[in-house]
Tab-separated table of C-alpha atoms in Angstrom:
chain	number	residue	atom	x	y	z
A	760	MET	CA	-253.633	127.397	104.622
A	761	PRO	CA	-249.776	127.621	104.109
A	762	PRO	CA	-248.069	125.203	102.134
A	763	PRO	CA	-245.993	122.128	103.740
A	764	ARG	CA	-242.623	122.914	105.020
A	765	LYS	CA	-239.553	121.080	102.768
A	766	TYR	CA	-236.902	119.515	105.207
A	767	VAL	CA	-233.606	119.071	103.717
A	768	ALA	CA	-231.394	116.626	104.825
A	769	PHE	CA	-227.730	115.913	104.067
A	770	THR	CA	-227.459	112.294	102.787
A	771	LEU	CA	-225.104	109.907	104.434
A	772	ALA	CA	-222.411	110.451	101.896
A	773	GLU	CA	-222.225	114.072	102.548
A	774	VAL	CA	-221.641	113.561	106.303
A	775	LEU	CA	-219.462	111.086	105.745
A	776	ILE	CA	-217.560	113.576	103.724
A	777	THR	CA	-217.852	116.179	105.756
A	778	LEU	CA	-216.355	113.998	109.058
A	779	GLY	CA	-213.217	113.065	106.857
A	780	VAL	CA	-212.441	116.684	106.164
A	781	ILE	CA	-212.858	117.747	109.486
A	782	GLY	CA	-210.989	114.593	110.215
A	783	VAL	CA	-207.877	115.241	107.983
A	784	VAL	CA	-207.782	119.553	109.472
A	785	ALA	CA	-207.327	117.917	112.734
A	786	ALA	CA	-204.477	115.407	111.647
A	787	ILE	CA	-202.778	118.683	110.430
A	788	THR	CA	-203.224	121.240	112.674
A	789	ILE	CA	-203.782	119.684	116.218
A	790	PRO	CA	-199.999	118.247	116.553
A	791	ALA	CA	-198.706	121.433	115.330
A	792	ILE	CA	-200.928	123.311	118.000
A	793	GLN	CA	-199.010	120.738	120.730
A	794	ALA	CA	-196.169	121.521	119.417
A	795	LYS	CA	-195.960	124.675	120.022
A	796	TYR	CA	-197.742	124.673	123.091
A	797	PHE	CA	-194.306	122.027	124.055
A	798	GLU	CA	-192.096	124.724	122.936
A	799	LYS	CA	-193.456	127.378	124.811
A	800	MET	CA	-193.876	125.344	127.879
A	801	VAL	CA	-190.211	124.354	127.515
A	802	VAL	CA	-189.310	127.533	126.977
A	803	ALA	CA	-190.648	128.953	130.185
A	804	LYS	CA	-189.390	126.603	132.137
A	805	VAL	CA	-185.968	126.612	131.066
A	806	LYS	CA	-185.704	130.067	131.531
A	807	GLN	CA	-187.589	130.133	135.036
A	808	THR	CA	-184.853	127.122	135.945
A	809	TYR	CA	-182.161	129.086	134.756
A	810	SER	CA	-182.996	131.677	137.107
A	811	ILE	CA	-183.846	129.539	140.236
A	812	LEU	CA	-180.484	127.734	139.915
A	813	GLY	CA	-178.566	131.190	139.086
A	814	ASN	CA	-180.237	132.772	142.309
A	815	ALA	CA	-179.403	129.864	144.764
A	816	VAL	CA	-175.553	129.720	143.707
A	817	ASN	CA	-175.319	132.806	143.557
A	818	LEU	CA	-176.513	132.968	147.444
A	819	MET	CA	-174.767	130.199	148.274
A	820	ILE	CA	-171.594	131.522	146.816
A	821	GLU	CA	-171.827	134.418	149.272
A	822	GLU	CA	-173.114	132.572	152.446
A	823	GLN	CA	-170.226	130.356	151.871
A	824	GLY	CA	-167.543	133.051	151.325
A	825	CYS	CA	-166.033	131.126	148.582
A	826	GLY	CA	-165.060	134.208	146.293
A	827	ILE	CA	-162.623	133.632	143.823
A	828	SER	CA	-161.630	130.534	145.287
A	829	ASN	CA	-163.492	127.289	144.427
A	830	CYS	CA	-166.764	126.372	146.971
A	831	TYR	CA	-166.484	122.492	145.054
A	832	SER	CA	-163.163	121.400	145.487
A	833	SER	CA	-163.108	122.023	149.228
A	834	ILE	CA	-165.294	118.430	149.017
A	835	PRO	CA	-164.108	115.437	148.355
A	836	LYS	CA	-165.257	113.172	145.735
A	837	PRO	CA	-167.723	111.515	145.642
A	838	ASP	CA	-169.645	113.422	147.983
A	839	ILE	CA	-172.213	115.609	146.470
A	840	GLU	CA	-175.182	115.538	148.934
A	841	THR	CA	-173.240	118.468	150.709
A	842	ILE	CA	-172.168	120.585	147.905
A	843	ALA	CA	-176.068	119.708	147.050
A	844	GLY	CA	-177.392	120.723	150.395
A	845	TRP	CA	-175.767	124.274	150.298
A	846	VAL	CA	-177.286	125.220	147.234
A	847	ASP	CA	-180.686	123.585	147.349
A	848	LYS	CA	-181.578	125.374	150.672
A	849	TYR	CA	-182.266	128.475	147.848
A	850	PHE	CA	-184.723	126.349	145.557
A	851	LYS	CA	-188.040	124.903	146.303
A	852	TYR	CA	-188.853	121.183	145.793
A	853	THR	CA	-191.214	118.533	146.641
A	854	GLU	CA	-189.149	115.414	146.824
A	855	LYS	CA	-185.169	114.967	147.014
A	856	ILE	CA	-183.178	111.956	146.467
A	857	CYS	CA	-179.498	111.165	146.373
A	858	VAL	CA	-177.815	108.406	145.416
A	859	PRO	CA	-174.878	107.167	146.987
A	860	ILE	CA	-172.275	105.153	144.445
A	861	ASN	CA	-172.300	101.993	146.227
A	862	GLY	CA	-175.745	102.476	147.152
A	863	THR	CA	-178.516	100.024	145.549
A	864	LYS	CA	-179.996	101.939	142.373
A	865	GLN	CA	-183.645	101.405	143.146
A	866	PRO	CA	-186.183	102.824	140.698
A	867	ILE	CA	-187.903	106.597	141.919
A	868	ASN	CA	-190.960	106.444	140.793
A	869	TRP	CA	-191.282	110.078	139.711
A	870	LEU	CA	-188.176	109.672	137.221
A	871	PRO	CA	-187.737	107.869	133.709
A	872	GLU	CA	-184.681	104.672	134.172
A	873	TYR	CA	-182.965	106.547	131.149
A	874	GLY	CA	-182.721	109.540	129.171
A	875	TYR	CA	-181.611	110.049	125.024
A	876	THR	CA	-178.405	112.159	124.023
A	877	LEU	CA	-178.123	114.676	121.402
A	878	ASP	CA	-177.973	112.276	118.843
A	879	GLY	CA	-180.384	110.014	119.795
A	880	GLN	CA	-178.337	107.626	121.896
A	881	GLN	CA	-179.747	106.158	125.195
A	882	THR	CA	-178.013	107.075	128.374
A	883	ARG	CA	-178.149	107.312	131.799
A	884	ASN	CA	-175.346	109.377	133.032
A	885	PRO	CA	-176.309	112.011	135.407
A	886	VAL	CA	-174.191	114.668	133.841
A	887	LEU	CA	-176.592	114.191	130.389
A	888	THR	CA	-180.116	112.987	131.725
A	889	VAL	CA	-181.832	112.932	134.938
A	890	ALA	CA	-182.320	109.180	135.071
A	891	TYR	CA	-182.843	107.059	138.608
A	892	ASN	CA	-180.672	104.398	137.394
A	893	PHE	CA	-177.552	105.828	135.982
A	894	GLY	CA	-174.488	103.695	134.943
A	895	GLY	CA	-170.930	104.156	133.632
A	896	ASP	CA	-170.277	107.092	136.071
A	897	THR	CA	-169.933	105.074	139.536
A	898	ASN	CA	-167.702	107.199	141.092
A	899	SER	CA	-169.905	110.253	141.346
A	900	ASN	CA	-173.002	110.231	143.618
A	901	VAL	CA	-176.122	112.016	142.353
A	902	CYS	CA	-178.851	114.339	144.071
A	903	PHE	CA	-182.057	114.286	142.127
A	904	TYR	CA	-184.925	116.724	143.038
A	905	LYS	CA	-188.712	117.688	141.684
A	906	LEU	CA	-188.764	121.122	141.966
A	907	ASN	CA	-192.020	122.970	142.475
A	908	ASN	CA	-192.227	124.016	138.977
A	909	GLY	CA	-192.727	120.356	137.599
A	910	VAL	CA	-189.108	120.600	136.867
A	911	ASN	CA	-186.880	117.128	137.371
A	912	LEU	CA	-183.328	118.459	138.080
A	913	GLY	CA	-180.326	116.350	138.965
A	914	ILE	CA	-177.096	117.607	140.606
A	915	THR	CA	-173.806	116.387	140.231
A	916	ARG	CA	-170.020	116.666	139.305
A	917	GLN	CA	-168.100	117.311	135.661
A	918	ASN	CA	-165.755	114.700	135.976
A	919	THR	CA	-165.404	111.850	138.562
A	920	PHE	CA	-161.966	110.295	136.970
A	921	ASP	CA	-159.575	113.025	139.280
A	922	THR	CA	-159.486	113.690	143.101
A	923	GLY	CA	-160.876	117.645	142.133
A	924	GLY	CA	-164.518	118.533	141.621
A	925	ALA	CA	-164.636	122.482	140.121
A	926	VAL	CA	-167.510	122.044	138.357
A	927	LEU	CA	-170.722	121.031	139.064
A	928	TYR	CA	-173.937	120.106	136.495
A	929	PHE	CA	-177.704	120.535	137.373
A	930	VAL	CA	-179.749	118.509	134.547
A	931	MET	CA	-183.193	119.897	134.317
A	932	ASP	CA	-185.588	117.556	132.958
A	933	ALA	CA	-188.409	120.383	132.111
A	934	ASN	CA	-191.594	117.982	131.742
A	935	GLY	CA	-190.717	115.585	134.336
A	936	LYS	CA	-190.710	111.897	133.349
A	937	GLN	CA	-192.373	112.465	130.424
A	938	ARG	CA	-190.693	111.629	127.381
A	939	PRO	CA	-188.931	112.965	124.993
A	940	ASN	CA	-186.391	112.795	127.594
A	941	ARG	CA	-183.752	114.030	125.424
A	942	LEU	CA	-180.982	116.466	125.694
A	943	GLY	CA	-182.222	119.539	123.565
A	944	LYS	CA	-185.578	118.675	123.565
A	945	ASP	CA	-186.483	118.744	127.051
A	946	ILE	CA	-183.294	118.220	128.659
A	947	PHE	CA	-180.616	121.066	129.145
A	948	ILE	CA	-177.515	121.486	131.212
A	949	PHE	CA	-176.352	124.382	133.150
A	950	THR	CA	-172.871	124.232	134.658
A	951	SER	CA	-171.268	126.231	137.765
A	952	SER	CA	-167.995	126.606	139.170
A	953	SER	CA	-165.839	129.240	140.100
A	954	THR	CA	-163.491	129.094	137.748
A	955	SER	CA	-162.749	132.808	136.125
A	956	PHE	CA	-164.907	133.393	133.874
A	957	SER	CA	-163.202	136.628	132.765
A	958	SER	CA	-160.317	139.381	134.350
A	959	SER	CA	-163.568	141.105	135.840
A	960	ARG	CA	-166.166	138.783	137.765
A	961	ASN	CA	-166.606	135.193	139.052
A	962	HIS	CA	-168.398	132.345	136.777
A	963	ILE	CA	-171.661	131.736	138.638
A	964	LEU	CA	-173.759	129.710	136.731
A	965	SER	CA	-173.420	129.406	132.504
A	966	PRO	CA	-175.140	126.938	129.727
A	967	GLU	CA	-173.894	124.364	128.838
A	968	PHE	CA	-173.271	123.587	125.316
A	969	ALA	CA	-172.629	120.292	124.413
A	970	MET	CA	-171.666	116.804	125.221
A	971	HIS	CA	-168.322	115.500	126.586
A	972	ALA	CA	-166.279	113.152	123.982
A	973	TRP	CA	-166.451	110.331	126.816
A	974	SER	CA	-170.049	110.206	127.022
A	975	SER	CA	-171.455	110.350	123.709
A	976	SER	CA	-170.173	110.082	120.608
A	977	SER	CA	-172.580	113.293	119.418
A	978	TYR	CA	-169.645	115.539	120.832
A	979	ASP	CA	-168.260	118.134	118.303
A	980	GLY	CA	-164.946	119.590	119.060
A	981	GLY	CA	-164.445	119.098	122.478
A	982	GLN	CA	-165.710	119.382	125.489
A	983	CYS	CA	-167.815	123.249	125.249
A	984	ARG	CA	-168.347	125.197	128.036
A	985	VAL	CA	-168.446	129.193	128.034
A	986	THR	CA	-165.365	129.635	130.398
A	987	TRP	CA	-163.360	128.488	127.778
A	988	SER	CA	-161.671	131.431	125.991
A	989	TYR	CA	-161.952	129.765	122.064
A	990	ILE	CA	-165.369	129.051	123.460
A	991	LYS	CA	-167.395	130.745	119.620
A	992	LYS	CA	-164.505	128.406	117.800
A	993	VAL	CA	-165.297	125.273	119.247
A	994	CYS	CA	-168.702	125.439	120.055
A	995	PRO	CA	-170.938	128.202	117.535
A	996	LEU	CA	-174.144	129.359	118.440
A	997	ASN	CA	-176.773	126.674	116.764
A	998	GLU	CA	-178.769	123.535	117.294
A	999	LYS	CA	-175.509	121.583	118.811
A	1000	THR	CA	-175.455	124.068	121.603
A	1001	PRO	CA	-179.169	123.604	122.886
A	1002	THR	CA	-179.088	125.082	125.964
A	1003	LEU	CA	-177.543	129.007	125.411
A	1004	TYR	CA	-179.203	128.537	121.989
A	1005	ILE	CA	-182.957	128.486	123.977
A	1006	LEU	CA	-181.491	130.843	126.207
A	1007	THR	CA	-180.665	133.132	122.876
A	1008	TYR	CA	-183.526	132.728	120.719
A	1009	GLY	CA	-186.533	131.469	123.124
A	1010	LYS	CA	-187.274	128.762	121.316
A	1011	LEU	CA	-186.251	125.139	120.875
A	1012	PRO	CA	-183.315	124.050	118.371
A	1013	ASP	CA	-184.128	122.015	115.735
A	1014	LEU	CA	-182.060	119.107	115.977
A	1015	THR	CA	-182.494	117.559	112.271
A	1016	LYS	CA	-180.705	121.055	110.613
A	1017	VAL	CA	-177.690	119.379	112.407
A	1018	GLY	CA	-177.763	116.048	111.043
A	1019	TYR	CA	-179.303	114.509	114.302
A	1020	PRO	CA	-182.391	112.477	113.983
A	1021	SER	CA	-185.660	113.696	115.083
A	1022	LYS	CA	-186.302	110.885	117.280
A	1023	PRO	CA	-184.377	108.669	119.067
């Protein structure tokens, strides 16, 4: 007759210690995995949206026959819906809402109420964020879109305090209404104009570098745009130029490296 089997069991203390070790490892690794996934998602959305908008603007200019002249300044301010209608026929979206300057700004359930600038300041400015209840920039309309790739998009004009309208701002939020809703994290800006970019070609769409002095305390060295001949002196390619940074390096900028808080 074989001897009886001996069963080895874990004590309660051993089980608790094991669970504790697993919990510590999970607490360390899961946020890192989530952050890496978020970064890959944002990078992919920025590149895809940049391509979509660049193609749309290019086709719009070809159809309108603008050439080196300016498509946008032909439409008086504050009208943005006409210009947006020229462009949006070339990209796909599921929802579109254009907000007039004198209309009641009702909540749009797929947009956040506000976003954050590079330095973590709260803002509703349509040039800097994709938020439904924008303030301050009361001379401009804005058109909001929910794109098929999950991106929220806002189209508005660069400067509403003059009579021209030579530059459009495309402000994208890579993950829709979800946080952080912050420039350089999930919000990125592109500009479009027919301003001469060089002697050889017309400027169609460019990555926006930073913010404007009149919009945020986080601006550095003036208004930064790639159409400026001295851009490298004003806006070096670093974490303060988030859209160009992500398109150049394929990764999110670490805003703490240039003195901005990690969270608003």
